[in-house]
Structure formats: structure tokens, C-alpha cells
Coordinates of C-alpha atoms in Angstrom, one line a residue:
M1 CA -23.2 -27.5 14.1
S2 CA -23.1 -24.0 12.6
R3 CA -26.2 -21.9 12.3
I4 CA -24.4 -19.7 9.6
P5 CA -26.0 -20.8 6.1
D6 CA -24.2 -22.1 3.0
A7 CA -22.4 -19.1 0.6
S8 CA -24.8 -20.5 -2.1
I9 CA -27.9 -19.5 0.2
I10 CA -26.2 -16.4 1.1
H11 CA -25.4 -15.4 -2.3
S12 CA -29.2 -15.6 -3.3
R13 CA -31.1 -14.5 -0.6
L14 CA -29.2 -11.7 1.1
R15 CA -30.0 -8.3 -0.6
L16 CA -28.0 -5.3 -1.4
R17 CA -30.7 -2.9 0.8
Q18 CA -30.1 -5.0 3.4
L19 CA -26.4 -4.2 3.1
R20 CA -27.6 -0.2 3.2
L21 CA -29.3 -0.7 6.3
M22 CA -26.6 -2.2 8.5
L23 CA -24.6 0.5 6.9
A24 CA -26.7 3.4 8.2
L25 CA -27.5 1.2 11.2
E26 CA -23.9 1.4 12.1
E27 CA -23.2 5.1 11.3
L28 CA -26.0 6.4 12.8
G29 CA -26.6 3.6 15.7
S30 CA -30.7 4.2 15.8
L31 CA -32.9 2.4 13.6
R32 CA -35.2 5.2 13.1
R33 CA -32.9 7.4 12.1
A34 CA -31.5 4.7 9.5
A35 CA -34.8 4.0 8.1
D36 CA -35.1 7.6 7.3
E37 CA -31.6 7.5 5.5
I38 CA -32.4 4.9 3.3
G39 CA -35.7 6.0 2.4
M40 CA -38.1 3.3 4.2
T41 CA -40.3 3.3 7.4
Q42 CA -39.2 2.2 10.8
P43 CA -41.4 -0.8 10.8
A44 CA -40.2 -1.8 7.2
A45 CA -36.3 -1.2 8.9
T46 CA -37.2 -3.1 11.7
K47 CA -38.7 -6.0 9.5
M48 CA -35.6 -6.2 7.1
L49 CA -32.9 -6.4 9.9
H50 CA -34.9 -9.3 11.4
E51 CA -34.7 -11.1 8.2
A52 CA -31.2 -10.5 7.8
E53 CA -30.5 -12.0 11.0
D54 CA -32.7 -15.2 10.5
L55 CA -31.1 -15.7 7.2
L56 CA -27.3 -15.7 8.4
G57 CA -28.7 -17.2 11.9
V58 CA -26.8 -14.7 13.8
E59 CA -27.8 -11.6 16.0
L60 CA -26.3 -8.5 13.9
F61 CA -26.9 -5.8 16.4
E62 CA -27.4 -5.1 20.1
R63 CA -30.6 -3.4 20.9
L64 CA -29.4 -0.8 24.0
P65 CA -31.1 1.5 25.9
R66 CA -30.7 4.1 23.4
G67 CA -30.0 2.9 20.0
M68 CA -28.0 0.2 18.4
R69 CA -24.7 -1.2 18.3
A70 CA -22.7 -3.8 16.0
T71 CA -22.3 -7.1 17.7
P72 CA -18.7 -9.0 16.4
F73 CA -21.1 -10.7 13.8
G74 CA -22.4 -7.2 12.5
E75 CA -18.9 -5.7 12.2
T76 CA -17.6 -8.4 10.1
L77 CA -21.2 -8.1 8.1
I78 CA -20.1 -4.4 8.0
Y79 CA -16.4 -4.5 7.0
Y80 CA -17.7 -6.8 3.8
A81 CA -20.5 -4.5 2.9
R82 CA -18.0 -1.3 2.9
M83 CA -15.9 -3.7 0.4
I84 CA -18.9 -4.5 -1.8
F85 CA -20.3 -1.0 -2.2
A86 CA -16.4 -0.2 -2.9
E87 CA -16.5 -2.8 -5.4
L88 CA -19.5 -1.3 -7.1
S89 CA -18.7 2.2 -7.4
G90 CA -15.2 0.8 -9.1
M91 CA -17.5 -0.9 -11.5
R92 CA -19.9 2.2 -12.0
E93 CA -16.6 4.4 -12.9
E94 CA -14.7 1.7 -14.9
L95 CA -18.1 1.9 -16.8
V96 CA -18.5 5.2 -17.4
A97 CA -14.4 5.0 -18.5
L98 CA -15.2 2.4 -21.4
E99 CA -18.3 4.1 -22.4
S100 CA -16.3 7.6 -22.7
G101 CA -13.9 5.9 -24.9
N102 CA -10.9 5.3 -21.9
L103 CA -9.9 2.4 -20.3
G104 CA -10.3 3.3 -16.8
R105 CA -8.3 5.0 -14.0
V106 CA -5.9 3.3 -11.7
T107 CA -4.3 4.7 -8.5
V108 CA -1.0 3.5 -7.7
G109 CA 1.5 3.8 -4.7
A110 CA 5.3 3.4 -5.3
I111 CA 8.3 3.6 -3.0
P112 CA 10.6 6.4 -4.0
A113 CA 13.3 3.9 -5.4
L114 CA 10.6 2.2 -7.9
A115 CA 8.6 5.3 -8.7
S116 CA 11.9 7.1 -9.9
G117 CA 13.0 3.9 -12.2
L118 CA 10.8 0.7 -12.8
L119 CA 7.4 3.0 -12.7
T120 CA 8.5 6.2 -14.7
R121 CA 9.7 3.5 -17.2
T122 CA 6.2 1.5 -17.1
I123 CA 4.0 4.6 -17.6
A124 CA 6.3 6.0 -20.2
T125 CA 5.6 2.8 -22.3
L126 CA 2.0 2.8 -21.1
K127 CA 1.2 6.2 -22.3
Q128 CA 2.3 5.1 -25.7
S129 CA 0.1 2.1 -25.7
H130 CA -2.8 3.4 -23.8
P131 CA -2.9 6.9 -24.0
R132 CA -6.3 7.2 -22.3
L133 CA -5.6 5.1 -19.2
S134 CA -5.9 7.7 -16.5
M135 CA -3.1 7.2 -13.6
S136 CA -2.7 8.7 -10.1
I137 CA 0.5 8.1 -8.3
Q138 CA 1.5 8.4 -4.6
V139 CA 5.2 8.1 -3.5
D140 CA 6.1 7.1 -0.1
T141 CA 7.3 4.1 2.0
S142 CA 5.6 0.7 2.1
D143 CA 4.2 1.0 5.1
V144 CA 2.1 4.0 4.7
L145 CA 1.3 2.7 1.0
V146 CA 0.3 -0.6 2.1
Q147 CA -1.8 0.9 5.1
A148 CA -3.5 3.1 2.1
L149 CA -4.0 -0.1 -0.3
Q150 CA -6.0 -1.9 2.9
Q151 CA -8.1 1.3 3.1
D152 CA -9.0 1.2 -0.3
Q153 CA -7.4 4.4 -1.1
L154 CA -5.1 2.3 -3.6
D155 CA -5.4 -0.1 -6.6
V156 CA -1.9 -1.4 -6.6
V157 CA 1.5 -0.7 -4.4
L158 CA 4.6 -1.0 -6.3
G159 CA 7.2 -1.8 -3.1
R160 CA 7.4 -4.3 0.0
I161 CA 5.1 -5.8 2.5
P162 CA 6.5 -4.3 5.7
S163 CA 7.3 -6.7 8.4
G164 CA 4.5 -5.6 11.0
A165 CA 2.0 -5.7 8.4
R166 CA -1.6 -7.6 8.6
A167 CA -0.6 -9.3 5.6
D168 CA -3.3 -12.3 5.4
D169 CA -5.4 -10.0 3.5
L170 CA -2.7 -8.7 0.4
Q171 CA -1.8 -10.7 -2.6
F172 CA 2.1 -10.2 -3.4
D173 CA 3.6 -11.1 -6.6
S174 CA 7.7 -10.7 -6.2
L175 CA 9.2 -9.1 -9.1
G176 CA 12.9 -9.1 -7.9
E177 CA 15.6 -7.6 -5.2
E178 CA 17.5 -4.4 -4.9
V179 CA 21.1 -4.1 -3.7
L180 CA 21.7 -1.1 -1.0
C181 CA 24.8 1.0 -1.1
V182 CA 26.1 3.9 0.7
V183 CA 26.5 7.1 -1.4
A184 CA 28.3 10.3 -1.4
G185 CA 28.6 13.4 -3.5
A186 CA 31.7 12.8 -5.7
H187 CA 33.0 16.0 -3.9
N188 CA 33.0 14.1 -0.5
P189 CA 36.5 13.2 1.1
L190 CA 35.5 9.8 1.6
A191 CA 34.4 9.4 -2.2
K192 CA 38.6 8.4 -2.8
A193 CA 38.9 5.8 0.0
K194 CA 39.6 2.4 -1.3
K195 CA 37.9 0.8 2.0
L196 CA 35.8 2.1 4.9
T197 CA 34.6 0.6 8.0
W198 CA 31.4 1.1 9.7
P199 CA 32.8 2.9 12.8
E200 CA 34.7 5.7 10.0
L201 CA 31.0 6.4 9.3
Q202 CA 29.2 6.6 12.6
N203 CA 29.9 10.2 12.9
M204 CA 28.8 11.2 9.6
T205 CA 25.4 13.2 9.0
W206 CA 23.0 10.6 7.4
V207 CA 19.9 10.9 4.8
L208 CA 17.8 8.2 5.6
Q209 CA 14.1 7.4 5.1
Q210 CA 12.2 7.4 8.5
H211 CA 11.6 4.3 10.8
P212 CA 10.0 2.0 10.2
S213 CA 10.7 1.7 6.5
P214 CA 12.6 -1.3 5.6
M215 CA 15.4 0.6 3.9
R216 CA 15.8 2.1 7.5
A217 CA 15.5 -0.9 9.7
I218 CA 18.4 -2.6 7.6
I219 CA 20.6 0.6 8.5
N220 CA 19.8 0.2 12.1
Q221 CA 20.3 -3.4 12.0
T222 CA 23.8 -3.0 10.6
F223 CA 25.0 -0.3 13.0
H224 CA 23.7 -2.6 15.5
N225 CA 25.4 -6.0 13.9
A226 CA 28.7 -3.7 14.4
R227 CA 27.9 -3.0 17.5
L228 CA 27.7 0.5 17.2
D229 CA 25.0 3.2 18.1
I230 CA 22.9 4.6 15.3
P231 CA 24.5 7.7 14.2
S232 CA 23.0 10.8 16.2
S233 CA 23.1 13.1 13.2
I234 CA 20.3 11.7 10.8
V235 CA 18.2 13.9 8.4
E236 CA 15.2 12.0 7.3
T237 CA 13.7 12.2 4.1
T238 CA 11.7 9.6 2.0
S239 CA 12.4 11.9 -1.1
I240 CA 15.4 10.4 -3.5
M241 CA 15.8 13.6 -4.8
T242 CA 16.2 15.6 -1.6
L243 CA 18.8 12.6 -1.0
L244 CA 20.8 13.4 -4.0
S245 CA 20.6 17.0 -3.8
L246 CA 21.6 17.0 -0.4
L247 CA 24.7 14.4 -1.1
Q248 CA 25.7 16.8 -4.0
Q249 CA 25.9 19.9 -1.9
T250 CA 26.9 19.2 1.5
D251 CA 29.2 16.0 3.3
M252 CA 26.1 14.2 4.2
I253 CA 26.3 10.1 3.4
G254 CA 23.1 8.2 2.5
V255 CA 21.6 5.1 1.6
T256 CA 19.9 4.1 -1.8
P257 CA 19.2 1.1 -4.0
L258 CA 22.6 0.7 -6.3
S259 CA 19.6 1.0 -9.3
V260 CA 19.1 4.7 -8.3
V261 CA 22.6 5.5 -8.5
N262 CA 23.1 3.8 -12.0
D263 CA 20.0 5.1 -13.4
Y264 CA 20.9 8.9 -12.0
P265 CA 21.6 11.4 -15.0
G266 CA 24.1 12.9 -12.8
R267 CA 25.8 10.0 -11.8
H268 CA 29.7 11.3 -12.2
L269 CA 28.2 13.7 -9.7
L270 CA 28.0 10.7 -6.9
A271 CA 30.3 8.0 -5.6
V272 CA 29.6 4.6 -4.0
L273 CA 31.5 4.2 -1.0
P274 CA 33.4 0.9 -0.4
V275 CA 31.6 -0.6 2.4
Q276 CA 29.1 -3.4 2.7
I277 CA 25.6 -3.4 4.0
G278 CA 25.2 -7.1 5.4
P279 CA 21.3 -7.7 5.8
R280 CA 19.4 -7.8 2.7
L281 CA 16.2 -5.9 1.6
P282 CA 13.1 -8.1 1.0
P283 CA 12.2 -8.5 -2.6
Y284 CA 10.0 -5.7 -3.9
G285 CA 6.7 -6.8 -6.3
L286 CA 3.0 -5.8 -6.8
I287 CA 0.8 -5.6 -3.8
T288 CA -2.8 -5.9 -4.2
R289 CA -6.0 -6.7 -1.9
R290 CA -6.4 -10.4 -2.0
H291 CA -10.1 -10.7 -2.5
R292 CA -10.5 -7.3 -4.7
V293 CA -11.3 -7.9 -8.2
H294 CA -9.0 -6.6 -10.5
S295 CA -10.3 -3.9 -13.0
S296 CA -9.0 -3.9 -16.6
A297 CA -6.8 -0.7 -15.7
M298 CA -5.7 -2.5 -12.8
Q299 CA -4.7 -5.5 -15.1
T300 CA -3.2 -3.4 -17.8
F301 CA -0.9 -1.5 -15.4
M302 CA 0.4 -4.5 -13.6
A303 CA 0.9 -6.5 -16.7
A304 CA 2.8 -3.2 -18.2
V305 CA 5.1 -3.2 -14.7
R306 CA 5.9 -7.3 -15.1
A307 CA 6.9 -6.6 -18.8
E308 CA 9.1 -3.8 -18.1
Q309 CA 10.8 -5.3 -15.1
L310 CA 11.8 -8.2 -17.7
K311 CA 13.5 -5.6 -19.9
L312 CA 16.3 -5.1 -16.6
P313 CA 19.2 -6.4 -15.7
S314 CA 19.2 -8.7 -12.7
E315 CA 21.3 -7.2 -9.5
G316 CA 21.2 -10.6 -8.5

């Protein structure tokens, strides 16, 4: 039978000061220094640690000849203690924002294609209805953004869950799918072709996202399925604007969601090449931490994204 008590007992008896002590112990490795850090005597800190271990029924720290080290139980407690204090900091920021008449702040990560389309439209709408909502935007590939989300550097990601991600602590709210296309500048000799094959494109210079982005994985898979080597001449960028500029100024070709081409003000400067990309991109959506409380700023932003998505024609 487990020695670990019911959640209701932990809720009523575990104290924030005990969690502060655990974080200080983990950081400093010494009970004396941890006690100094949070402003208490060493005997009081020793007693507090024993009380926490008695309450939870497990040893949280190993006593070593020089200092202390968290046990696996202690590491788990520290992981959740960090989340609790991050939530409390978020609560304080939101209280300050509400006190000053603001709705609060939301930090958003978005993949490039959605940043230039869906996200831009959402921000434009939100700034009309909630002018005092503060937003911070980071644009990158899904693998980078999801890692930042899991490290509490972002509140919400507009993108995809990468294939290698530890997804058990992520909540995914699907919004739709994107169709990928191969695109070139309108001046490119290939732009006039009625039909193209992958071997004809292999020796071109390609503008692609870095590995391991989902879009790059699909292009690699497409060449693999065609029994071809991946092109040897590749320029890697996550920037949609760099991609579109290169296509217009050179004979390079690239890959982008069809929506990016259709939304681009200089659409007449681009040509979608007549070649099919077999594998499909995974759906995109709103990604959040599963056990994280959604602030009012997060809820407002996510509701606005969903409302904006409903205005879009489906790409299939």
C-alpha cells in the first residue's frame, strides 16, 4: 500500500514555505545555505524538511558527506514546485494588469505560415476589441516553439506538435490542415511548365526550413518516396519573407503552404509549380500545457484565433 497520502491531505498540509525550501536546497545543495536564502535558522529548516518528508511519506533529499541531493521523489516535487511558483507569478502579473485597467499579457509562439496569415488577422481583430491586451510574438518552427512552451517561456503555440516531442503534458486543439505546394518566381523557366516530375526538380536550388520541422520532413520523405537523393543545393530559412524574396530574385524554388501564396500581396510575382507533394502536413492548432491554468489574456487570445479560423475557407 502506498505511503503517499491522498491529494486532499497534501492540499491542506503542504506549505508554500516548504516548497521554497526545496527549491533553495536543490539550487544550493546545502541546508545551511538554503536556510539563509529563505531567512530561517538551520534547525528550523531541518525540521521543515523532516515535516515535508513525513507528510509525503518519502525521502526527498539524500544526505551526502558534502551537502544534499534530491532523490527521484524530490526531483518530482521540485518540478511541480517550479510550476506552482510560475503560476503564482503569472497570477500576480494578471492582478497588476487588471488593477491598471489592462486585460493582461499573452506570449505567443507561431510557425511562419500562420504568423503571416491567421495570427496577423487575429491580432488586427483583437486590437480593435481589446486594445489594452499586451501580446508578445515569437516566430519559429514547431520544434523550437513547443520546447519553449514546455519551459514556460510561452503561454500558447500556434503550430503543430513535432513528431519527437514529449506530448503527454501538451493539450492540442486542432484548427485545420494546410496544403503544401512547390513555388517559384513567376520569371522562373519552370513557371510555364504544364507538368513536372521530382527528378526534374532535384538539381534545383531549394529554399527549405531546417530539419526537423514538419515541412522539411515531408519534402525529405517526398524525395525518398521518389527514390531520389535529397537535393544537394539547399538554402535553409524559417523566414517566409526571405523565402519569397529569394524566389523573386533568383531561380531557386521553395515549399510553402498554399495559403501563404494566396495571401501574398505580390501573388502575381509567384508561380505554383505543377507537381504533387504526397505526404500531408499534420493538422495545426493551439498548443498549451495540459495542467496550466489559462489566464484571461490566454483565453481571450485563443477564442479570437478560433473565431478568425471560422472565417477562413477550408483548404481540405
